[in-house]
PDB file of C-alpha atoms in Angstrom:
ATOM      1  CA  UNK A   2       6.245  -0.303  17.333  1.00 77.00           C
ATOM      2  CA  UNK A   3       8.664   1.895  18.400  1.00 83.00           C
ATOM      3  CA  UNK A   4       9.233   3.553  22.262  1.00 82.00           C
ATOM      4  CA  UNK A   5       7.543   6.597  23.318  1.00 81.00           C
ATOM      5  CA  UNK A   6       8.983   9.590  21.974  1.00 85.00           C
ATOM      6  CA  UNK A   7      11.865   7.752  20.430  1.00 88.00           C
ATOM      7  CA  UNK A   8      11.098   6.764  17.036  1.00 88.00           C
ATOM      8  CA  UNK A   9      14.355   4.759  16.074  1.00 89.00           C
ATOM      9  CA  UNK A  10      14.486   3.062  19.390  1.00 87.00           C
ATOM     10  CA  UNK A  11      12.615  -0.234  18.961  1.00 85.00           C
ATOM     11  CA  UNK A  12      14.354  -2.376  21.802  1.00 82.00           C
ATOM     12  CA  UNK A  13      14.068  -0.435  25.131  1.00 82.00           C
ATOM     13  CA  UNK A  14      10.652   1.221  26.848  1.00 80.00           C
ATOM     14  CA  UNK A  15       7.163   0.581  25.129  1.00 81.00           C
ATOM     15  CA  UNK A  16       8.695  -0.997  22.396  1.00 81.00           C
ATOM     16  CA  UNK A  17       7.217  -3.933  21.174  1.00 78.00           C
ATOM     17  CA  UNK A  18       6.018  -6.725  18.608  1.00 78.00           C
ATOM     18  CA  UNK A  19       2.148  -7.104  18.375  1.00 79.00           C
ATOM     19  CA  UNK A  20      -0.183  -9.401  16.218  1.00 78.00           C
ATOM     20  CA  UNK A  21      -2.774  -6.816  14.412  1.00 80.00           C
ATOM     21  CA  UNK A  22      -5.357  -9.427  14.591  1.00 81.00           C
ATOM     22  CA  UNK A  23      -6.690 -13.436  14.998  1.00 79.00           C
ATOM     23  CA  UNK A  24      -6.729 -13.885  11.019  1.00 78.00           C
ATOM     24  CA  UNK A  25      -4.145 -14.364   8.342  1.00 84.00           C
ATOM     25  CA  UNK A  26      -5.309 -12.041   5.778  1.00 87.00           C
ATOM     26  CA  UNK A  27      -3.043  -8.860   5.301  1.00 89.00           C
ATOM     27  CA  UNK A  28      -3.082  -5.403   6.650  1.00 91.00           C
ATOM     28  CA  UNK A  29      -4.718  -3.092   3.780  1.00 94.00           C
ATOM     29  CA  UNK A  30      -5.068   0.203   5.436  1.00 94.00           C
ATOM     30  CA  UNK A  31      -4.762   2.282   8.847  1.00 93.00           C
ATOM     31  CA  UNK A  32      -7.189   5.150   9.926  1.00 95.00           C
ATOM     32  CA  UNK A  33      -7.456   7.310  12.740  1.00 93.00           C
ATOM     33  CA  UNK A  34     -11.033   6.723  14.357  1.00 93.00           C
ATOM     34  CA  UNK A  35     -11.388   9.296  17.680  1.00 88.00           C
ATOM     35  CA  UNK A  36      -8.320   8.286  20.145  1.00 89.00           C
ATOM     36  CA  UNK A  37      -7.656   5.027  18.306  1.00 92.00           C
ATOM     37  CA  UNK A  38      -6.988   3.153  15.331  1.00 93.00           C
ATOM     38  CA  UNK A  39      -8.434   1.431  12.670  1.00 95.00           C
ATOM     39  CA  UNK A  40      -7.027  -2.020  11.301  1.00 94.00           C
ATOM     40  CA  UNK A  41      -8.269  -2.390   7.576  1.00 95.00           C
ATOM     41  CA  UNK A  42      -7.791  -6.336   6.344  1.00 93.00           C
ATOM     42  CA  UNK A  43      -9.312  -7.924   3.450  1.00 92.00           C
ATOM     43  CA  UNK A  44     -11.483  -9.876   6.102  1.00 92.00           C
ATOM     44  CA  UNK A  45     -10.783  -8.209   9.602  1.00 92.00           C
ATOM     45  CA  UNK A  46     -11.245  -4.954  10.890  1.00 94.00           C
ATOM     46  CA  UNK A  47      -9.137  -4.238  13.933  1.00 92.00           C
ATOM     47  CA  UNK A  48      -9.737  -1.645  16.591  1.00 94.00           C
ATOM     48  CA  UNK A  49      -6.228  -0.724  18.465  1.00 92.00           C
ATOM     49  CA  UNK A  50      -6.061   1.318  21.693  1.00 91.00           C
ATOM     50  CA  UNK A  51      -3.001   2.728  23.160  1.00 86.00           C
ATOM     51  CA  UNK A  52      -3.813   1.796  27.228  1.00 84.00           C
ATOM     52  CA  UNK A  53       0.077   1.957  28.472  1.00 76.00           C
ATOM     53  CA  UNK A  54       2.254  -0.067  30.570  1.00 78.00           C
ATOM     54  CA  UNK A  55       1.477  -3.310  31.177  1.00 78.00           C
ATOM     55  CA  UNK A  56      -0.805  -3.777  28.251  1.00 77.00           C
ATOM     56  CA  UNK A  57       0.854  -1.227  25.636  1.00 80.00           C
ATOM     57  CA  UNK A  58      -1.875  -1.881  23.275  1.00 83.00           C
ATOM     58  CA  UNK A  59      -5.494  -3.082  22.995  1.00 87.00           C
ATOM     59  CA  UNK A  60      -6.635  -5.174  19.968  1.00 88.00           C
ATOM     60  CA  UNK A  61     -10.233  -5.093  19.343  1.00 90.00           C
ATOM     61  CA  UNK A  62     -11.161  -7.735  16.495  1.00 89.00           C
ATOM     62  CA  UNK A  63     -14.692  -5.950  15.151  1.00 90.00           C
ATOM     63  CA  UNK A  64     -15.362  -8.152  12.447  1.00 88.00           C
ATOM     64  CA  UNK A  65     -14.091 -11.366  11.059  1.00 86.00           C
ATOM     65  CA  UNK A  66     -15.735 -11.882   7.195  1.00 87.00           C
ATOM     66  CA  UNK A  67     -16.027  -8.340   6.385  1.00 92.00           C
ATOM     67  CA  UNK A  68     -12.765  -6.511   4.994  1.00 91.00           C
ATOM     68  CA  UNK A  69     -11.370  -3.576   3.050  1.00 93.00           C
ATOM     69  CA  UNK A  70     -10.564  -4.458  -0.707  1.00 92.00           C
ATOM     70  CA  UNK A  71      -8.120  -2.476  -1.497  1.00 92.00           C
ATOM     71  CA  UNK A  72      -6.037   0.135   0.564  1.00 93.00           C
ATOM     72  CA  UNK A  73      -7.318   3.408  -0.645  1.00 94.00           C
ATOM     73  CA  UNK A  74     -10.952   2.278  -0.431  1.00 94.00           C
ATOM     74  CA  UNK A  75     -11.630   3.906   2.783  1.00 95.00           C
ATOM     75  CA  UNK A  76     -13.382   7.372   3.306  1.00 95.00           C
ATOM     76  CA  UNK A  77     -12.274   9.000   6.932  1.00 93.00           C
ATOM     77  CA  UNK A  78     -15.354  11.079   7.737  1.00 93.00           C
ATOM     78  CA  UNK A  79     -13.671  11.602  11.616  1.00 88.00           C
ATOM     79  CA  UNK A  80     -15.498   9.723  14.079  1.00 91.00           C
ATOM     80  CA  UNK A  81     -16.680   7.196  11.255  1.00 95.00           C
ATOM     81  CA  UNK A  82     -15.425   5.344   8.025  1.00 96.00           C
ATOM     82  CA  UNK A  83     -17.267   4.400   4.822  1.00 95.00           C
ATOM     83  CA  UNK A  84     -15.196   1.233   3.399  1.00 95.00           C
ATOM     84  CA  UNK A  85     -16.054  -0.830   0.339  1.00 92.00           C
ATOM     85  CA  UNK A  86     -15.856  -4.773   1.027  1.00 92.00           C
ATOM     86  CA  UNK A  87     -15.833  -7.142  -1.877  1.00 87.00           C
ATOM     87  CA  UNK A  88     -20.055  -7.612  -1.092  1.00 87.00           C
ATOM     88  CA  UNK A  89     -21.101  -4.397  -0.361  1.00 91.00           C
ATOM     89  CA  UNK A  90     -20.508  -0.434   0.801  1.00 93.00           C
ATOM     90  CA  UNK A  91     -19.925  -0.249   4.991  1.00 95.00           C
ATOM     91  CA  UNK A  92     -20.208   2.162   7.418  1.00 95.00           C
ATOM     92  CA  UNK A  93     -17.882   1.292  10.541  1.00 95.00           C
ATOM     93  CA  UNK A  94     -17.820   3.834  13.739  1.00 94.00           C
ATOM     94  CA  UNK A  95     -15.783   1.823  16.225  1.00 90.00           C
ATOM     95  CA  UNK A  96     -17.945  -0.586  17.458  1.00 90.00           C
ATOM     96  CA  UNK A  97     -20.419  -1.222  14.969  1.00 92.00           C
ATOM     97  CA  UNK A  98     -20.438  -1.957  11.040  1.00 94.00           C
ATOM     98  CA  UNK A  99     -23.017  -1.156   9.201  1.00 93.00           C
ATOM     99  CA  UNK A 100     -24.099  -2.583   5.120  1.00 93.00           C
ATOM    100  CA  UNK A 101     -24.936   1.018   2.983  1.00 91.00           C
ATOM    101  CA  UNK A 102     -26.403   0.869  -0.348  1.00 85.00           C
ATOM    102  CA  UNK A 103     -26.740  -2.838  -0.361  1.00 84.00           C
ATOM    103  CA  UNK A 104     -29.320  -2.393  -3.460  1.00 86.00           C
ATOM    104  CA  UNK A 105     -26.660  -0.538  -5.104  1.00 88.00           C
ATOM    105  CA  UNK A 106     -23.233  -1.642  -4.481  1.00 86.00           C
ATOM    106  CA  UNK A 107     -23.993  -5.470  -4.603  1.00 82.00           C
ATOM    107  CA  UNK A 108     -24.380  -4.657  -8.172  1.00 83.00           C
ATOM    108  CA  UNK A 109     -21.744  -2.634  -8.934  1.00 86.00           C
ATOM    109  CA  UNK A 110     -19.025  -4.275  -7.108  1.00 84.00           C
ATOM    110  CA  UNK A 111     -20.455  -7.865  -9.507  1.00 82.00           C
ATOM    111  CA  UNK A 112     -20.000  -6.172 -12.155  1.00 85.00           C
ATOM    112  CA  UNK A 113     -16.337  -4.862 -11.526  1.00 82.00           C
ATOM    113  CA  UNK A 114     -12.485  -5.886 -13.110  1.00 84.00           C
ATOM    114  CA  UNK A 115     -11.337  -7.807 -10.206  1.00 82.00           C
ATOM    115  CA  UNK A 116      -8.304  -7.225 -11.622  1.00 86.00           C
ATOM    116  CA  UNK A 117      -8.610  -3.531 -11.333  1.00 86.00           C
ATOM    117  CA  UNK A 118      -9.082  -3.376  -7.620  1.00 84.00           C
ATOM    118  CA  UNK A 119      -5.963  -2.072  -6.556  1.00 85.00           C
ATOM    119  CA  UNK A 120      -6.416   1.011  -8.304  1.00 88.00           C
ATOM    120  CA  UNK A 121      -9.745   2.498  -6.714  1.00 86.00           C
ATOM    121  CA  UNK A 122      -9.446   5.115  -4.393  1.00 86.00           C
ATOM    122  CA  UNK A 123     -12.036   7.693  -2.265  1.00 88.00           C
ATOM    123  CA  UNK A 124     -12.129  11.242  -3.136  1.00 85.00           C
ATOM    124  CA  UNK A 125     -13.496  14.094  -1.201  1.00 80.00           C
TER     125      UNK A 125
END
């Protein structure tokens, strides 16, 4: 990340090198989620809080098994998300994550082109 106010300036200040999470799976997607933000992996979900100096930043691993599968697969509904994970539709508010639809989406998301994952995307 870059300093404070100083967008090219990625040596001096609160610039710094962070790991996004324990796992070694990919970042997918970011979201705003209230004051923080939301690390999207195909099998990690990430909470990050800005605290400041010494700290910088605050990684929050929320889940390890449940992911995003592919990067525009995430609806931002402002203080929660609706994500689709290669098992099932989730509802994720910060702290908690949460199957929806399990009757319906474990079906549909058998039945889809793995192939054509990449392409889905939410609209509002």
């Amino acid at each position: 990340n870059s300093d404070i106010q100083k967008p090219l300036d990625i040596s001096l200040g609160l610039a710094g090198i962070f790991r996004a999470h324990s796992g070694v799976d990919a970042i997918l997607a970011l979201r705003n989620l209230g004051d923080n933000l939301a690390i999207y992996s195909e099998f990690t979900i990430t909470i990050i809080q800005f605290i400041g100096d010494p700290l910088i930043f605050v990684f929050r691993d929320v889940s390890n098994g449940v992911g995003l599968i592919a990067a525009r697969l995430v609806a931002n509904f402002g203080d929660y998300h609706e994500f689709l994970s290669t098992d099932s539709q989730y509802l994720f508010d910060g702290a908690t994550i949460n199957e929806v639809g399990k009757q319906v989406w474990r079906e549909v998301l058998n039945r889809r082109d793995q192939l054509r994952k990449p392409l889905g995307h939410t609209h509002f």
